[in-house]
Coordinates of C-alpha atoms in Angstrom, one line a residue:
M1 CA 62.7 49.3 -62.1
N2 CA 62.5 52.8 -60.5
F3 CA 60.1 53.8 -63.2
A4 CA 58.1 51.1 -62.5
R5 CA 57.8 52.0 -58.8
R6 CA 57.1 55.3 -59.1
T7 CA 54.5 54.9 -61.7
L8 CA 53.0 52.2 -58.8
I9 CA 52.8 54.8 -56.2
G10 CA 51.7 57.5 -58.6
I11 CA 48.6 56.0 -59.5
P12 CA 46.9 56.3 -56.1
Y13 CA 47.5 59.6 -55.8
I14 CA 46.9 60.6 -59.4
W15 CA 43.3 59.0 -58.4
L16 CA 43.2 61.0 -55.3
L17 CA 43.6 63.9 -56.7
L18 CA 40.9 63.7 -59.6
L19 CA 38.4 62.3 -57.8
F20 CA 38.7 63.8 -54.1
L21 CA 41.1 67.0 -54.0
V22 CA 40.1 68.7 -57.3
P23 CA 36.1 68.1 -56.4
F24 CA 37.1 69.3 -52.9
G25 CA 38.2 72.2 -54.2
I26 CA 35.3 73.2 -56.8
I27 CA 33.0 72.6 -53.4
F28 CA 35.0 75.1 -51.3
K29 CA 35.4 77.6 -54.1
I30 CA 31.0 77.4 -54.4
S31 CA 31.0 77.4 -50.7
L32 CA 33.0 81.0 -50.4
S33 CA 30.9 82.5 -53.1
D34 CA 27.2 84.3 -52.9
Y35 CA 23.6 83.2 -53.9
A36 CA 22.5 84.4 -57.6
V37 CA 19.3 83.6 -59.2
S38 CA 20.8 82.7 -62.4
I39 CA 22.6 79.7 -64.1
P40 CA 24.7 79.1 -62.2
P41 CA 22.9 79.7 -59.0
Y42 CA 26.3 81.8 -57.2
T43 CA 28.4 84.2 -57.7
P44 CA 31.0 85.1 -58.7
T45 CA 32.4 83.2 -61.9
L46 CA 35.9 83.0 -63.1
D47 CA 36.2 84.2 -66.4
L48 CA 39.8 82.9 -67.6
A49 CA 39.5 85.0 -70.7
Q50 CA 40.5 88.3 -68.4
G51 CA 43.7 86.7 -67.2
W52 CA 45.6 87.6 -64.3
A53 CA 43.1 90.7 -63.4
G54 CA 40.1 88.7 -63.8
L55 CA 41.4 86.2 -61.4
R56 CA 42.3 88.8 -59.0
D57 CA 38.8 90.2 -59.1
F58 CA 37.4 86.9 -58.9
L59 CA 39.0 85.6 -55.4
S60 CA 38.6 89.5 -54.1
Q61 CA 34.5 88.5 -54.1
L62 CA 35.1 85.2 -52.3
D63 CA 34.2 85.4 -48.5
F64 CA 33.4 83.4 -45.6
E65 CA 29.8 84.6 -45.2
N66 CA 28.3 81.4 -45.7
Y67 CA 30.4 79.7 -42.7
I68 CA 29.5 82.5 -40.4
W69 CA 25.4 81.8 -41.4
L70 CA 25.8 78.2 -40.7
S71 CA 27.1 79.2 -37.4
E72 CA 24.0 81.3 -36.5
D73 CA 21.1 79.3 -37.9
D74 CA 20.4 77.1 -35.2
L75 CA 19.1 74.4 -37.9
Y76 CA 22.2 73.6 -38.9
W77 CA 24.5 72.9 -35.6
K78 CA 21.5 71.3 -34.5
A79 CA 21.4 69.0 -37.8
Y80 CA 25.5 68.0 -37.1
L81 CA 24.7 67.2 -33.4
S82 CA 21.8 65.0 -34.4
S83 CA 23.5 63.5 -37.2
V84 CA 26.5 62.6 -34.8
K85 CA 24.3 61.1 -31.9
I86 CA 22.6 59.0 -34.6
A87 CA 25.5 57.8 -36.2
C88 CA 27.3 57.1 -32.8
I89 CA 24.3 55.4 -31.2
S90 CA 24.1 53.1 -34.9
T91 CA 27.6 52.2 -34.9
L92 CA 27.4 51.2 -31.4
L93 CA 24.3 49.0 -31.9
T94 CA 25.6 47.4 -35.0
L95 CA 29.1 46.7 -33.2
L96 CA 27.0 44.8 -30.5
V97 CA 25.1 43.0 -33.0
G98 CA 28.3 42.3 -35.2
F99 CA 30.9 41.1 -33.1
P100 CA 28.9 38.3 -32.2
V101 CA 27.8 37.4 -35.7
A102 CA 31.7 37.7 -36.6
Y103 CA 32.6 36.0 -33.7
G104 CA 30.3 33.0 -34.2
M105 CA 31.4 32.6 -38.0
A106 CA 35.5 32.5 -36.7
K107 CA 34.9 29.8 -34.6
S108 CA 32.6 28.0 -37.0
A109 CA 33.9 24.6 -38.8
P110 CA 36.2 26.1 -41.9
E111 CA 33.7 24.3 -44.1
W112 CA 31.1 26.3 -43.3
R113 CA 32.6 29.6 -43.4
P114 CA 32.2 30.1 -47.1
M115 CA 28.3 29.7 -46.6
L116 CA 28.3 32.1 -43.6
M117 CA 30.1 34.8 -45.6
M118 CA 27.9 34.5 -48.5
L119 CA 25.0 34.5 -46.3
I120 CA 26.4 38.1 -45.2
I121 CA 27.2 39.6 -48.2
L122 CA 24.1 38.3 -50.0
P123 CA 21.8 41.5 -49.3
F124 CA 24.2 43.4 -51.3
W125 CA 22.8 41.5 -54.3
T126 CA 19.5 43.7 -54.0
S127 CA 19.3 47.2 -54.6
F128 CA 19.8 49.3 -51.4
L129 CA 16.9 51.4 -52.1
I130 CA 14.4 48.1 -52.3
R131 CA 15.8 46.9 -49.4
V132 CA 15.0 50.2 -47.5
Y133 CA 11.3 50.4 -48.8
A134 CA 10.9 46.4 -47.5
W135 CA 11.6 48.1 -44.4
I136 CA 8.3 50.2 -44.6
G137 CA 6.1 47.0 -45.1
I138 CA 7.6 45.5 -42.1
L139 CA 7.3 48.7 -39.5
S140 CA 4.4 50.5 -40.8
N141 CA 1.2 50.5 -38.6
E142 CA -0.8 47.8 -41.1
G143 CA 3.0 46.0 -41.2
F144 CA 4.5 42.6 -40.6
L145 CA 5.8 43.0 -37.3
N146 CA 2.9 44.8 -35.8
Q147 CA 0.4 42.2 -37.5
F148 CA 2.2 39.7 -36.2
L149 CA 2.8 41.0 -32.7
L150 CA -1.1 41.7 -32.6
W151 CA -1.6 38.2 -33.7
T152 CA 0.5 36.5 -30.6
G153 CA -1.0 39.1 -28.3
V154 CA 1.5 40.9 -27.2
I155 CA 0.2 44.2 -27.5
S156 CA -3.2 45.6 -28.0
D157 CA -2.8 48.5 -30.5
P158 CA 0.1 49.0 -33.3
L159 CA 3.1 50.0 -32.6
Q160 CA 4.3 53.3 -33.9
I161 CA 8.0 52.8 -35.3
M162 CA 7.7 54.1 -38.8
N163 CA 8.6 58.0 -38.9
T164 CA 10.6 58.0 -35.4
S165 CA 14.6 57.5 -34.6
T166 CA 14.0 53.7 -33.8
A167 CA 13.1 53.1 -37.3
V168 CA 16.2 55.0 -38.8
Y169 CA 18.4 53.0 -36.2
I170 CA 16.9 49.9 -37.3
G171 CA 17.5 50.6 -41.0
I172 CA 21.1 51.9 -40.5
V173 CA 22.0 48.7 -38.5
Y174 CA 20.4 46.7 -40.9
T175 CA 21.8 48.0 -44.1
Y176 CA 25.5 48.5 -42.5
L177 CA 26.0 45.3 -40.4
P178 CA 28.0 43.5 -43.1
F179 CA 30.6 46.5 -43.0
M180 CA 31.0 45.7 -39.2
I181 CA 31.1 41.9 -39.4
L182 CA 33.9 41.4 -42.2
P183 CA 36.7 43.3 -40.8
I184 CA 36.1 41.8 -37.5
Y185 CA 35.7 38.0 -38.9
A186 CA 38.5 39.1 -40.9
T187 CA 40.8 39.9 -37.9
L188 CA 39.4 37.0 -35.4
E189 CA 40.0 34.6 -38.4
R190 CA 44.0 35.1 -37.9
L191 CA 43.7 35.0 -34.2
D192 CA 46.3 32.5 -33.0
G193 CA 44.4 29.9 -31.0
S194 CA 47.6 28.8 -29.1
L195 CA 47.0 32.6 -26.9
L196 CA 43.6 31.4 -25.7
E197 CA 44.9 28.1 -24.8
A198 CA 48.1 29.6 -23.0
A199 CA 45.4 32.1 -20.9
I200 CA 43.5 29.2 -19.9
D201 CA 46.7 27.2 -18.9
L202 CA 47.9 30.2 -16.6
G203 CA 44.1 30.1 -14.9
C204 CA 41.9 31.9 -16.8
S205 CA 38.5 31.1 -17.1
R206 CA 37.0 31.3 -21.1
T207 CA 35.3 34.3 -20.5
K208 CA 38.0 36.1 -18.6
A209 CA 40.3 34.8 -21.5
F210 CA 37.9 36.0 -24.1
W211 CA 37.9 39.9 -22.6
L212 CA 41.6 39.7 -21.9
V213 CA 43.0 38.1 -25.3
T214 CA 40.1 38.2 -27.8
V215 CA 38.6 41.5 -27.5
P216 CA 41.8 43.2 -27.6
L217 CA 43.6 41.4 -30.4
S218 CA 40.5 42.2 -32.6
R219 CA 40.5 45.9 -32.0
A220 CA 41.7 46.8 -35.3
G221 CA 38.8 45.0 -37.1
V222 CA 36.4 46.8 -34.6
I223 CA 38.0 50.2 -35.2
A224 CA 37.8 49.3 -39.0
G225 CA 34.2 48.3 -39.0
C226 CA 33.5 51.4 -36.7
F227 CA 34.8 53.8 -39.3
L228 CA 33.1 51.8 -42.1
V229 CA 29.9 52.5 -40.5
F230 CA 30.0 55.5 -38.5
I231 CA 31.2 57.5 -41.8
P232 CA 28.3 56.7 -44.2
A233 CA 25.8 56.5 -41.2
L234 CA 26.9 60.8 -40.5
G235 CA 25.8 61.7 -44.1
E236 CA 23.2 59.2 -45.0
I237 CA 20.1 60.8 -46.7
V238 CA 17.7 57.9 -48.1
I239 CA 17.2 56.0 -44.4
P240 CA 16.2 59.4 -42.5
S241 CA 14.0 60.2 -45.2
L242 CA 11.8 56.9 -46.2
L243 CA 12.2 55.4 -42.2
G244 CA 12.5 58.4 -40.0
G245 CA 10.3 60.9 -42.0
S246 CA 10.4 64.9 -41.3
G247 CA 10.9 64.4 -37.6
T248 CA 14.3 63.2 -38.1
L249 CA 17.0 65.7 -38.7
M250 CA 20.0 64.5 -40.1
I251 CA 22.6 67.1 -41.8
G252 CA 22.2 64.7 -45.0
K253 CA 18.9 65.4 -45.2
V254 CA 19.6 69.3 -45.0
L255 CA 22.4 69.2 -47.7
W256 CA 19.8 67.4 -50.1
E257 CA 17.1 70.6 -49.6
E258 CA 19.7 73.3 -50.3
F259 CA 21.2 71.8 -53.5
F260 CA 18.0 70.4 -54.9
S261 CA 14.7 72.6 -52.9
N262 CA 16.2 75.8 -51.9
R263 CA 19.2 75.7 -54.8
D264 CA 21.6 77.7 -52.4
W265 CA 24.9 76.0 -53.5
P266 CA 27.1 78.0 -51.6
V267 CA 25.2 77.6 -48.4
A268 CA 25.0 73.7 -49.3
S269 CA 28.7 73.6 -50.2
A270 CA 29.5 74.6 -46.5
V271 CA 27.7 72.3 -45.0
A272 CA 29.5 69.6 -47.0
I273 CA 32.8 71.1 -46.4
I274 CA 32.3 71.1 -42.9
L275 CA 30.6 67.6 -43.1
L276 CA 33.7 66.6 -44.5
L277 CA 36.1 67.9 -42.0
L278 CA 34.1 66.1 -39.2
L279 CA 34.9 62.9 -41.2
V280 CA 38.6 63.6 -42.1
V281 CA 40.1 65.1 -38.9
P282 CA 39.3 62.6 -36.6
I283 CA 40.7 59.9 -39.0
M284 CA 43.7 61.6 -39.5
L285 CA 44.1 62.1 -35.8
F286 CA 43.8 58.1 -35.3
Q287 CA 45.9 57.4 -38.2
R288 CA 48.9 59.8 -36.3
N289 CA 48.0 58.0 -32.8
Q290 CA 48.4 54.5 -34.4
E291 CA 51.8 55.7 -36.3
K292 CA 53.2 57.1 -32.8
A293 CA 52.3 53.9 -31.0
Q294 CA 53.9 51.5 -33.9
E295 CA 57.0 53.5 -33.2
A296 CA 57.2 53.2 -29.6
E297 CA 56.7 49.4 -30.0
G298 CA 59.3 49.2 -32.5

């Protein structure tokens, strides 16, 4: 029984080791290397045939010049700041749209909930790339939205929505909205209705009971949804490339160009390492605070 328990616990750690720690170590090693016009496009490379002498020589040639370069070039830190800004605003907009939808689903009749859940999940049955391309047909100057507004007389000239930050926000909110709705809905569905009744019996209006009872108790779902939206939005590549155009600066686009256009693997790896730290460190701090809060309550 003890062996079975250890095996069950060990499987996730092995998965984490093979699919996260090992690739992270490889990328970190490349980020400490130097660019070289050859194959592979970086130096030094490790020759195991030389034994410990080769390993010592390999380690002695690694440096942090790429990280220094990132701190000195305005392009990279501006891309990081722009990505954080776009991801934060997109997460907030997704929350403002997703919370009422999740709340409405949780308050609907039980027989309607499976169908509503299917409607939320249905977009995942279509290719992500096709869904983003569809927004090009909607938001372009000759697209459906402008044609509809011109037909109704709301505007006299087409709106410039494509190749702007507005189009990026629309694309991110639409794409990641289910990731916000589902955890909030799961939390609200388990909410004890007697707590709201008790608040109303004690003199709270329904609106006040919502803000004092429902919203605080849904915090876990809200935080989970925000993480599920913020993390992929921060490194998004496809949406800013197709909807935002060249004027939208995001670190995902910079990372892609460094890897595949400039073929500067060391700098690209350094960009990826910093991006990963921007995501992992806040999550670890949040989990630590949650553990302390649970210990204090216990």
